[in-house]
Coordinates of C-alpha atoms in Angstrom, one line a residue:
M927 CA 160.5 120.5 112.3
N928 CA 158.9 117.8 114.4
A929 CA 155.3 116.9 115.6
D930 CA 156.5 114.9 118.5
R931 CA 154.0 116.1 121.3
F932 CA 150.3 115.3 121.6
Y933 CA 147.5 117.8 122.9
I934 CA 145.9 116.1 125.6
D935 CA 144.0 117.5 128.8
G936 CA 145.2 121.1 127.7
E937 CA 148.6 120.4 127.6
W938 CA 151.6 119.1 125.3
V939 CA 152.5 115.9 126.2
A940 CA 154.7 113.2 125.1
P941 CA 153.5 109.8 123.4
S942 CA 153.4 106.5 125.1
G943 CA 155.4 104.9 122.5
A944 CA 158.7 105.9 120.5
A945 CA 157.6 105.2 117.1
T946 CA 157.6 108.0 114.3
M947 CA 157.4 108.6 110.6
P948 CA 158.9 111.1 108.5
I949 CA 156.9 114.4 107.4
M950 CA 158.0 114.8 103.8
D951 CA 158.1 117.6 101.6
P952 CA 156.6 116.3 98.3
S953 CA 157.6 119.1 96.2
M954 CA 161.6 118.0 96.8
D955 CA 160.8 114.3 98.1
E956 CA 162.9 115.1 101.5
Q957 CA 162.1 114.6 105.0
V958 CA 161.5 118.0 106.8
G959 CA 160.9 116.5 110.2
A960 CA 159.4 113.6 112.1
V961 CA 155.9 113.0 113.6
A962 CA 155.2 110.7 116.5
L963 CA 152.7 107.8 116.4
G964 CA 150.0 107.2 119.0
R965 CA 148.8 104.2 120.5
L966 CA 145.6 103.0 122.5
Q967 CA 147.2 104.3 125.7
D968 CA 146.8 108.0 124.1
V969 CA 143.7 107.3 123.0
D970 CA 142.6 106.4 126.6
H971 CA 144.4 109.4 128.2
A972 CA 142.5 111.8 125.8
V973 CA 139.2 109.9 126.3
Q974 CA 139.6 109.9 130.1
A975 CA 140.0 113.9 130.1
A976 CA 137.2 114.4 127.7
R977 CA 134.9 112.2 129.7
A978 CA 135.9 114.2 133.1
V979 CA 135.3 117.9 131.2
F980 CA 131.8 116.5 129.4
D981 CA 129.8 117.0 132.4
E982 CA 130.7 121.0 132.7
F983 CA 131.5 121.6 129.2
G984 CA 128.4 120.0 127.9
R985 CA 126.2 122.5 129.9
W986 CA 127.8 125.3 128.7
P987 CA 125.3 128.0 127.6
K988 CA 125.1 129.0 124.0
A989 CA 126.6 132.5 124.7
E990 CA 129.7 131.0 126.0
R991 CA 130.0 128.6 123.2
L992 CA 129.6 131.4 120.5
A993 CA 131.9 133.2 122.3
L994 CA 134.4 130.5 122.1
L995 CA 133.5 129.9 118.3
R996 CA 134.6 133.8 117.5
R997 CA 137.6 133.6 119.6
I998 CA 138.8 130.6 117.5
R999 CA 137.8 132.5 114.4
Q1000 CA 139.8 135.6 115.4
G1001 CA 143.0 132.9 116.1
T1002 CA 142.5 131.1 112.7
E1003 CA 142.6 134.4 110.9
T1004 CA 145.4 135.8 112.8
R1005 CA 147.3 132.6 111.9
R1006 CA 146.2 132.1 108.3
E1007 CA 149.8 132.5 107.0
D1008 CA 151.2 130.0 109.4
L1009 CA 148.5 127.6 108.5
A1010 CA 149.3 128.0 104.8
Q1011 CA 152.6 127.8 104.7
A1012 CA 152.4 124.5 106.9
M1013 CA 149.9 122.9 103.9
S1014 CA 152.2 124.2 101.3
L1015 CA 155.3 122.3 102.9
E1016 CA 153.2 119.2 104.3
M1017 CA 151.2 118.1 101.1
G1018 CA 152.5 120.5 98.2
A1019 CA 149.4 123.0 97.9
P1020 CA 150.7 126.1 96.0
I1021 CA 150.9 129.0 98.8
S1022 CA 148.6 131.0 96.8
M1023 CA 146.1 128.4 97.1
A1024 CA 146.9 127.2 100.4
R1025 CA 146.3 130.7 101.6
E1026 CA 143.3 131.7 99.5
V1027 CA 141.4 128.4 99.7
Q1028 CA 143.2 126.0 102.1
A1029 CA 143.8 128.4 105.1
E1030 CA 140.5 130.2 104.3
A1031 CA 138.5 127.2 104.8
G1032 CA 139.1 127.5 108.5
I1033 CA 137.9 131.0 108.7
G1034 CA 134.9 130.5 106.4
H1035 CA 133.6 127.2 108.1
A1036 CA 133.7 129.2 111.6
D1037 CA 131.3 131.9 110.2
G1038 CA 129.0 129.3 108.8
F1039 CA 128.9 127.6 112.3
I1040 CA 128.6 130.7 114.1
E1041 CA 125.6 131.9 112.0
A1042 CA 123.7 128.4 112.5
L1043 CA 124.4 128.1 116.3
E1044 CA 122.9 131.5 116.7
A1045 CA 119.8 130.3 114.8
Q1046 CA 119.6 127.2 116.1
E1047 CA 116.7 126.5 118.6
E1048 CA 118.0 124.1 121.3
R1049 CA 114.4 124.0 123.3
W1050 CA 110.6 124.1 121.5
T1051 CA 107.5 122.7 122.0
L1052 CA 105.7 120.9 119.5
S1053 CA 102.0 121.3 118.9
N1054 CA 100.9 118.4 120.9
G1055 CA 102.4 120.0 124.0
D1056 CA 105.5 117.9 124.5
T1057 CA 108.7 119.8 124.6
L1058 CA 112.2 118.8 122.9
L1059 CA 115.8 119.6 123.7
R1060 CA 119.2 119.5 121.6
E1061 CA 121.9 117.8 124.1
P1062 CA 125.5 117.3 123.1
I1063 CA 125.7 113.4 122.0
G1064 CA 129.2 113.4 123.9
P1065 CA 132.7 113.0 123.4
A1066 CA 133.7 112.4 120.0
G1067 CA 136.3 111.1 117.8
M1068 CA 137.5 112.7 114.7
I1069 CA 139.5 111.5 111.6
T1070 CA 140.6 113.5 108.9
P1071 CA 142.7 113.4 105.6
W1072 CA 145.6 114.9 104.2
N1073 CA 144.1 116.8 101.0
W1074 CA 142.4 119.1 102.5
P1075 CA 143.5 119.4 106.0
I1076 CA 142.2 122.2 107.7
N1077 CA 138.9 122.2 105.8
Q1078 CA 138.1 118.8 107.1
I1079 CA 139.4 119.7 110.7
A1080 CA 137.2 122.6 111.2
L1081 CA 134.3 121.0 109.9
K1082 CA 134.5 118.5 112.5
V1083 CA 136.1 120.0 115.4
L1084 CA 133.9 123.6 115.5
P1085 CA 130.3 121.7 115.2
A1086 CA 131.6 119.5 118.2
L1087 CA 132.8 122.5 120.3
A1088 CA 129.8 124.3 119.2
T1089 CA 127.2 122.0 120.7
G1090 CA 129.4 121.2 123.9
C1091 CA 131.1 117.8 122.6
P1092 CA 134.6 117.4 123.5
A1093 CA 136.7 116.6 120.3
I1094 CA 139.5 114.2 120.1
L1095 CA 141.3 114.6 116.8
K1096 CA 143.4 112.1 114.6
P1097 CA 144.7 114.2 111.7
S1098 CA 146.3 112.5 108.8
E1099 CA 149.8 111.6 109.8
H1100 CA 151.2 112.9 106.4
T1101 CA 150.0 116.5 107.4
P1102 CA 150.6 116.8 111.1
L1103 CA 152.2 120.5 111.0
S1104 CA 149.1 122.4 110.1
A1105 CA 147.1 120.3 112.7
Q1106 CA 149.5 121.2 115.6
I1107 CA 148.9 125.1 114.7
Y1108 CA 145.1 124.3 114.8
A1109 CA 145.6 123.0 118.2
E1110 CA 147.5 126.1 119.3
I1111 CA 144.7 128.1 118.3
L1112 CA 141.9 126.5 119.9
H1113 CA 144.3 126.3 123.2
D1114 CA 145.0 130.2 122.8
A1115 CA 141.2 130.5 122.2
G1116 CA 140.1 129.1 125.7
V1117 CA 139.0 125.9 124.8
P1118 CA 138.6 123.9 128.3
A1119 CA 141.3 121.3 129.4
G1120 CA 139.9 117.9 128.2
A1121 CA 137.3 119.5 125.6
F1122 CA 139.9 118.9 122.7
A1123 CA 142.9 116.5 122.1
L1124 CA 145.0 116.0 119.1
I1125 CA 146.6 112.5 119.0
H1126 CA 148.9 111.7 115.6
G1127 CA 149.2 108.4 114.5
T1128 CA 147.9 105.7 111.9
G1129 CA 144.4 104.7 110.8
A1130 CA 145.1 101.3 111.8
E1131 CA 146.1 101.9 115.3
V1132 CA 144.9 105.2 116.5
G1133 CA 141.8 105.6 114.1
D1134 CA 140.8 102.2 114.9
A1135 CA 141.1 102.7 118.7
M1136 CA 139.0 105.6 118.6
A1137 CA 136.5 103.7 116.1
R1138 CA 136.3 101.0 118.6
H1139 CA 136.3 102.9 122.0
P1140 CA 133.5 102.2 124.1
E1141 CA 133.2 105.9 125.7
L1142 CA 133.5 107.9 122.6
A1143 CA 129.6 108.5 121.6
M1144 CA 130.5 109.4 118.1
I1145 CA 133.3 108.9 115.5
S1146 CA 133.3 111.4 112.4
F1147 CA 135.7 110.2 109.5
T1148 CA 136.6 111.4 106.2
G1149 CA 138.5 109.4 103.7
S1150 CA 138.3 106.5 101.5
T1151 CA 135.2 104.6 100.9
R1152 CA 137.4 101.5 101.8
A1153 CA 138.5 103.1 105.0
G1154 CA 134.9 104.2 106.0
I1155 CA 133.6 100.8 105.8
S1156 CA 136.5 99.7 108.1
V1157 CA 135.7 102.5 110.6
T1158 CA 132.0 101.8 110.5
K1159 CA 132.3 98.0 111.2
A1160 CA 134.9 98.8 114.4
A1161 CA 132.3 101.2 115.5
A1162 CA 129.5 98.9 115.4
Q1163 CA 130.7 97.2 118.5
S1164 CA 130.0 100.2 120.8
V1165 CA 126.8 101.1 118.9
K1166 CA 128.2 104.7 118.3
R1167 CA 127.0 107.2 115.8
V1168 CA 129.1 107.4 112.6
T1169 CA 129.4 109.9 110.1
L1170 CA 131.1 109.4 106.9
E1171 CA 132.3 111.6 103.8
L1172 CA 133.9 109.4 101.3
G1173 CA 134.9 109.0 97.7
G1174 CA 133.7 110.5 94.6
K1175 CA 133.4 110.4 90.6
S1176 CA 131.8 113.4 90.2
P1177 CA 130.0 113.9 86.6
N1178 CA 130.3 117.2 85.0
L1179 CA 127.3 117.5 82.5
V1180 CA 128.0 119.7 79.5
F1181 CA 125.3 120.7 76.9
A1182 CA 125.6 122.6 73.6
D1183 CA 123.1 125.2 74.7
C1184 CA 126.0 127.0 76.6
G1185 CA 126.3 128.8 73.4
G1186 CA 128.9 131.5 73.4
A1187 CA 129.6 130.6 77.3
L1188 CA 131.0 127.2 76.2
E1189 CA 134.7 127.7 76.4
D1190 CA 134.7 129.6 79.6
R1191 CA 132.5 127.0 81.3
V1192 CA 134.9 124.1 79.9
R1193 CA 138.0 125.9 80.7
A1194 CA 136.8 126.5 84.3
S1195 CA 135.4 122.8 84.4
V1196 CA 139.0 121.8 83.7
A1197 CA 140.5 124.0 86.1
E1198 CA 138.2 122.6 88.6
C1199 CA 138.9 119.0 88.1
F1200 CA 142.7 120.1 88.4
L1201 CA 142.5 121.9 91.4
N1202 CA 144.6 120.8 94.4
T1203 CA 146.4 118.5 92.0
G1204 CA 143.1 116.8 91.5
Q1205 CA 143.3 115.5 95.0
S1206 CA 139.7 116.5 96.2
C1207 CA 136.7 113.9 96.7
D1208 CA 134.2 115.9 95.0
A1209 CA 136.3 116.9 92.0
P1210 CA 134.4 116.7 88.6
T1211 CA 136.7 113.9 86.9
R1212 CA 133.8 112.8 84.7
M1213 CA 132.9 115.4 81.8
I1214 CA 129.9 113.9 80.0
V1215 CA 129.2 115.9 76.8
E1216 CA 126.4 116.0 74.4
A1217 CA 127.2 114.8 71.2
A1218 CA 126.7 118.2 69.4
C1219 CA 129.3 120.0 71.1
Y1220 CA 131.6 117.0 71.9
D1221 CA 134.6 117.6 69.6
E1222 CA 134.5 121.0 70.2
V1223 CA 134.7 120.2 73.9
V1224 CA 137.4 117.9 73.6
E1225 CA 139.6 120.5 71.9
I1226 CA 139.1 123.0 74.5
A1227 CA 139.7 120.7 77.4
R1228 CA 143.0 119.6 75.6
D1229 CA 144.3 123.3 75.3
A1230 CA 142.9 123.7 78.8
A1231 CA 145.3 120.8 80.0
E1232 CA 148.1 121.9 78.0
T1233 CA 148.4 125.1 79.2
T1234 CA 147.7 124.3 83.0
K1235 CA 151.1 125.4 84.6
V1236 CA 152.5 122.9 87.1
G1237 CA 155.2 124.4 89.7
D1238 CA 156.8 124.8 93.1
P1239 CA 154.2 125.1 95.6
R1240 CA 156.5 127.7 97.4
A1241 CA 156.0 130.1 94.3
E1242 CA 153.1 132.4 94.1
G1243 CA 150.3 131.8 91.1
D1244 CA 147.7 130.0 89.9
H1245 CA 149.7 126.9 88.9
I1246 CA 149.3 123.5 90.5
G1247 CA 151.4 121.6 92.6
P1248 CA 153.0 118.2 93.2
L1249 CA 150.8 115.0 94.5
F1250 CA 151.4 114.7 98.0
D1251 CA 153.7 111.6 98.1
E1252 CA 155.5 108.9 96.3
I1253 CA 152.4 106.2 96.6
Q1254 CA 149.9 108.5 95.5
W1255 CA 152.2 109.2 92.3
H1256 CA 152.4 105.7 91.4
R1257 CA 148.7 105.3 92.1
V1258 CA 148.2 108.0 89.2
Q1259 CA 150.5 106.9 87.0
A1260 CA 149.0 103.0 87.1
M1261 CA 145.7 104.9 86.4
I1262 CA 147.0 106.7 83.4
A1263 CA 148.5 103.7 82.0
T1264 CA 145.1 101.7 82.4
G1265 CA 143.3 104.5 80.5
I1266 CA 145.7 104.3 77.8
E1267 CA 145.4 100.4 77.9
E1268 CA 141.6 100.5 78.0
G1269 CA 141.6 102.4 74.4
A1270 CA 140.7 106.0 75.8
R1271 CA 142.1 108.4 73.5
L1272 CA 144.7 110.4 75.3
V1273 CA 144.6 114.2 74.3
A1274 CA 146.8 115.5 76.8
G1275 CA 149.3 114.9 79.5
G1276 CA 150.2 111.3 79.7
L1277 CA 152.5 109.3 81.7
G1278 CA 155.8 110.5 83.5
K1279 CA 156.6 114.0 85.1
P1280 CA 156.3 117.5 83.3
P1281 CA 159.4 118.3 81.2
G1282 CA 162.4 119.4 83.5
M1283 CA 160.6 118.4 86.8
N1284 CA 162.5 115.3 87.8
R1285 CA 162.5 116.0 91.9
G1286 CA 159.5 115.7 93.8
W1287 CA 155.8 113.8 92.7
Y1288 CA 154.8 116.1 90.1
V1289 CA 152.3 114.6 87.5
R1290 CA 151.6 116.0 83.9
P1291 CA 147.8 117.1 83.8
T1292 CA 146.1 114.6 81.5
V1293 CA 142.9 114.4 79.3
F1294 CA 141.3 111.2 78.0
A1295 CA 138.3 111.4 75.5
D1296 CA 136.3 108.8 74.0
V1297 CA 136.0 107.1 77.5
T1298 CA 133.1 104.7 78.0
N1299 CA 131.4 104.5 81.6
D1300 CA 132.5 100.7 82.0
M1301 CA 136.6 101.9 81.9
A1302 CA 138.4 102.2 85.1
I1303 CA 139.3 105.6 84.4
A1304 CA 135.3 106.3 84.4
R1305 CA 134.5 104.3 87.3
K1306 CA 137.6 104.5 90.2
E1307 CA 138.5 107.6 92.2
I1308 CA 142.2 108.6 90.6
F1309 CA 143.0 111.7 92.9
G1310 CA 145.2 113.2 90.6
P1311 CA 144.8 115.7 87.6
V1312 CA 143.5 113.4 85.5
L1313 CA 140.1 114.1 83.4
S1314 CA 137.9 111.6 81.5
I1315 CA 135.7 113.0 78.8
L1316 CA 132.4 110.8 77.8
R1317 CA 129.9 111.2 74.8
A1318 CA 126.3 111.5 75.6
E1319 CA 123.8 111.6 72.5
D1320 CA 121.2 113.4 74.4
E1321 CA 120.2 114.6 78.0
A1322 CA 118.7 111.4 79.1
E1323 CA 121.7 109.5 78.4
A1324 CA 123.9 112.1 79.9
I1325 CA 122.0 111.7 83.1
R1326 CA 121.9 107.8 82.7
I1327 CA 125.9 108.1 82.8
A1328 CA 126.0 110.6 85.4
N1329 CA 124.0 108.3 87.8
D1330 CA 125.9 105.1 86.7
T1331 CA 128.5 105.0 89.5
E1332 CA 128.6 103.9 93.4
Y1333 CA 129.4 107.3 94.4
G1334 CA 127.0 110.3 94.6
L1335 CA 129.2 113.1 96.5
A1336 CA 128.8 116.1 93.9
A1337 CA 127.7 116.8 90.5
F1338 CA 128.3 119.9 87.9
I1339 CA 126.0 121.0 84.9
Q1340 CA 126.7 123.4 82.5
T1341 CA 124.1 124.9 80.6
G1342 CA 122.6 127.9 79.1
D1343 CA 118.9 126.8 80.0
T1344 CA 117.8 127.5 83.4
E1345 CA 114.8 125.0 83.0
R1346 CA 117.2 122.3 81.9
A1347 CA 119.5 123.0 84.8
E1348 CA 116.6 122.6 87.4
R1349 CA 115.4 119.4 85.5
V1350 CA 118.5 117.6 85.3
A1351 CA 119.7 118.6 88.9
A1352 CA 116.6 117.0 90.1
R1353 CA 117.6 113.7 88.5
L1354 CA 121.1 113.6 89.6
R1355 CA 122.0 111.3 92.7
A1356 CA 124.3 113.6 94.3
G1357 CA 124.5 115.7 97.7
A1358 CA 125.8 118.9 95.9
V1359 CA 125.0 119.9 92.1
H1360 CA 126.9 122.9 91.0
V1361 CA 125.3 124.8 88.0
N1362 CA 127.6 126.8 85.8
G1363 CA 130.3 127.2 88.0
G1364 CA 128.2 127.8 91.2
G1365 CA 130.0 127.5 94.5
M1366 CA 129.0 126.4 97.8
G1367 CA 128.7 128.9 100.5
W1368 CA 129.9 128.7 104.0
G1369 CA 127.3 127.0 106.3
T1370 CA 125.7 124.8 103.3
P1371 CA 125.7 121.2 104.3
F1372 CA 128.2 119.0 102.4
G1373 CA 128.0 115.1 102.3
G1374 CA 126.7 112.7 99.7
Y1375 CA 124.7 109.8 98.4
K1376 CA 125.4 106.1 98.1
A1377 CA 129.1 105.1 99.0
S1378 CA 130.0 108.7 99.5
G1379 CA 129.0 108.6 102.9
N1380 CA 126.2 109.4 105.3
G1381 CA 125.5 112.7 107.4
R1382 CA 126.2 116.3 106.3
E1383 CA 129.2 118.7 107.3
G1384 CA 128.6 122.4 107.8
G1385 CA 126.1 124.9 109.2
A1386 CA 123.0 123.7 110.6
M1387 CA 123.1 120.3 109.8
G1388 CA 126.6 119.8 110.8
L1389 CA 125.7 120.9 114.3
E1390 CA 122.7 118.3 114.3
D1391 CA 125.2 115.5 113.9
Y1392 CA 126.6 116.0 117.2
Q1393 CA 123.4 116.5 119.0
E1394 CA 120.5 114.3 120.7
I1395 CA 117.1 115.2 120.9
K1396 CA 115.4 114.6 124.1
S1397 CA 111.7 114.8 124.7
L1398 CA 109.8 116.0 127.6
H1399 CA 106.4 115.1 128.7
F1400 CA 104.7 116.9 131.6
G1401 CA 101.7 115.6 133.4

């Protein structure tokens, strides 16, 4: 099961070099294939094809672009199971979740962008008589991570194509199989030759080549804050537009006024933290609990963690799977060890693998209580099923703790008081605030404050990231 070809200029082509790396099944720690690693020459090939098609593709009327998006949506729905099976294999997502959440994102985001493009005005007149036009920015490079493969690919590729921008994608080299299927979907939908390219490779080589390339007008990156800074510096040489969706350490403020709903809200919060085995940039990993209900919340969270099922990603069900590779497993183990050394109270989980799970990169769902916000487990992104519970005496202290972070991707509030929900949400420095389990709909912009990045993905604002504004002045 290999990813040994790149998709460039409408064809599957051999890479310019011979370097490869293993494709691993994290549930068994076994190699299931190999992925070819690209070089600058492959990026140049894709950019040349993108520049050649841009003059025509960038002038496609909206009706043709909408028709293309609808065909892509249909193709994604048709191959939902293929996408789900690929992601389950390559990054360990349990198949039910891979099907219902991971693969579904490709369909949902298509719906969001279709609706946004239908509604978007591409020419309008100001009150002063001047005319404004929206135009595609040009060929764009995209670098996506392994933790939500199709979600992130769709959030970048679809708005580029929707606005007439050729898209050059470098997915994570760890999750190439789902990306290849998505490339097949785009080909079958009739994306014109040159308007989409798929190049596998490392960030240090292919990603850096894309960020530095003088003929790419834009680079869109999702990943760690450290890597996002590196991409931004590389892109600065050509003054290209850069959009970033980076790390997070999302607070979840739990108030005693939840009343009888407190247990449900806490259990749902723990499940949200552990979703995707905790490998989500917006996971609510810091539970900040009002003192009046602190002890009760800790006990509920302990039981929720201890009853969280861990299992084979091939099996249907609501369990969590393994971490995606050995390096990530050791990182999470190191952070759990750090939490213990710092004096946090371990109430569930801990070091090592779950009983009886000796193969694969499985981790014990872990909860720490009595965490203070200066501890590493409260400040660093762990990217595993590890929850830190912090105490706050009142609302003001909860808000202060929540905002005391370099990140600002998301925040969560659990309360029975709608006025408090509005008041607290207005004080939180985060790009999305989820109240009492409220989810984000397709087409809603996603992005963060501070070190969590810049720009927004999804819906109308996601389209605008790939557009320039031209003004016309008639005499």
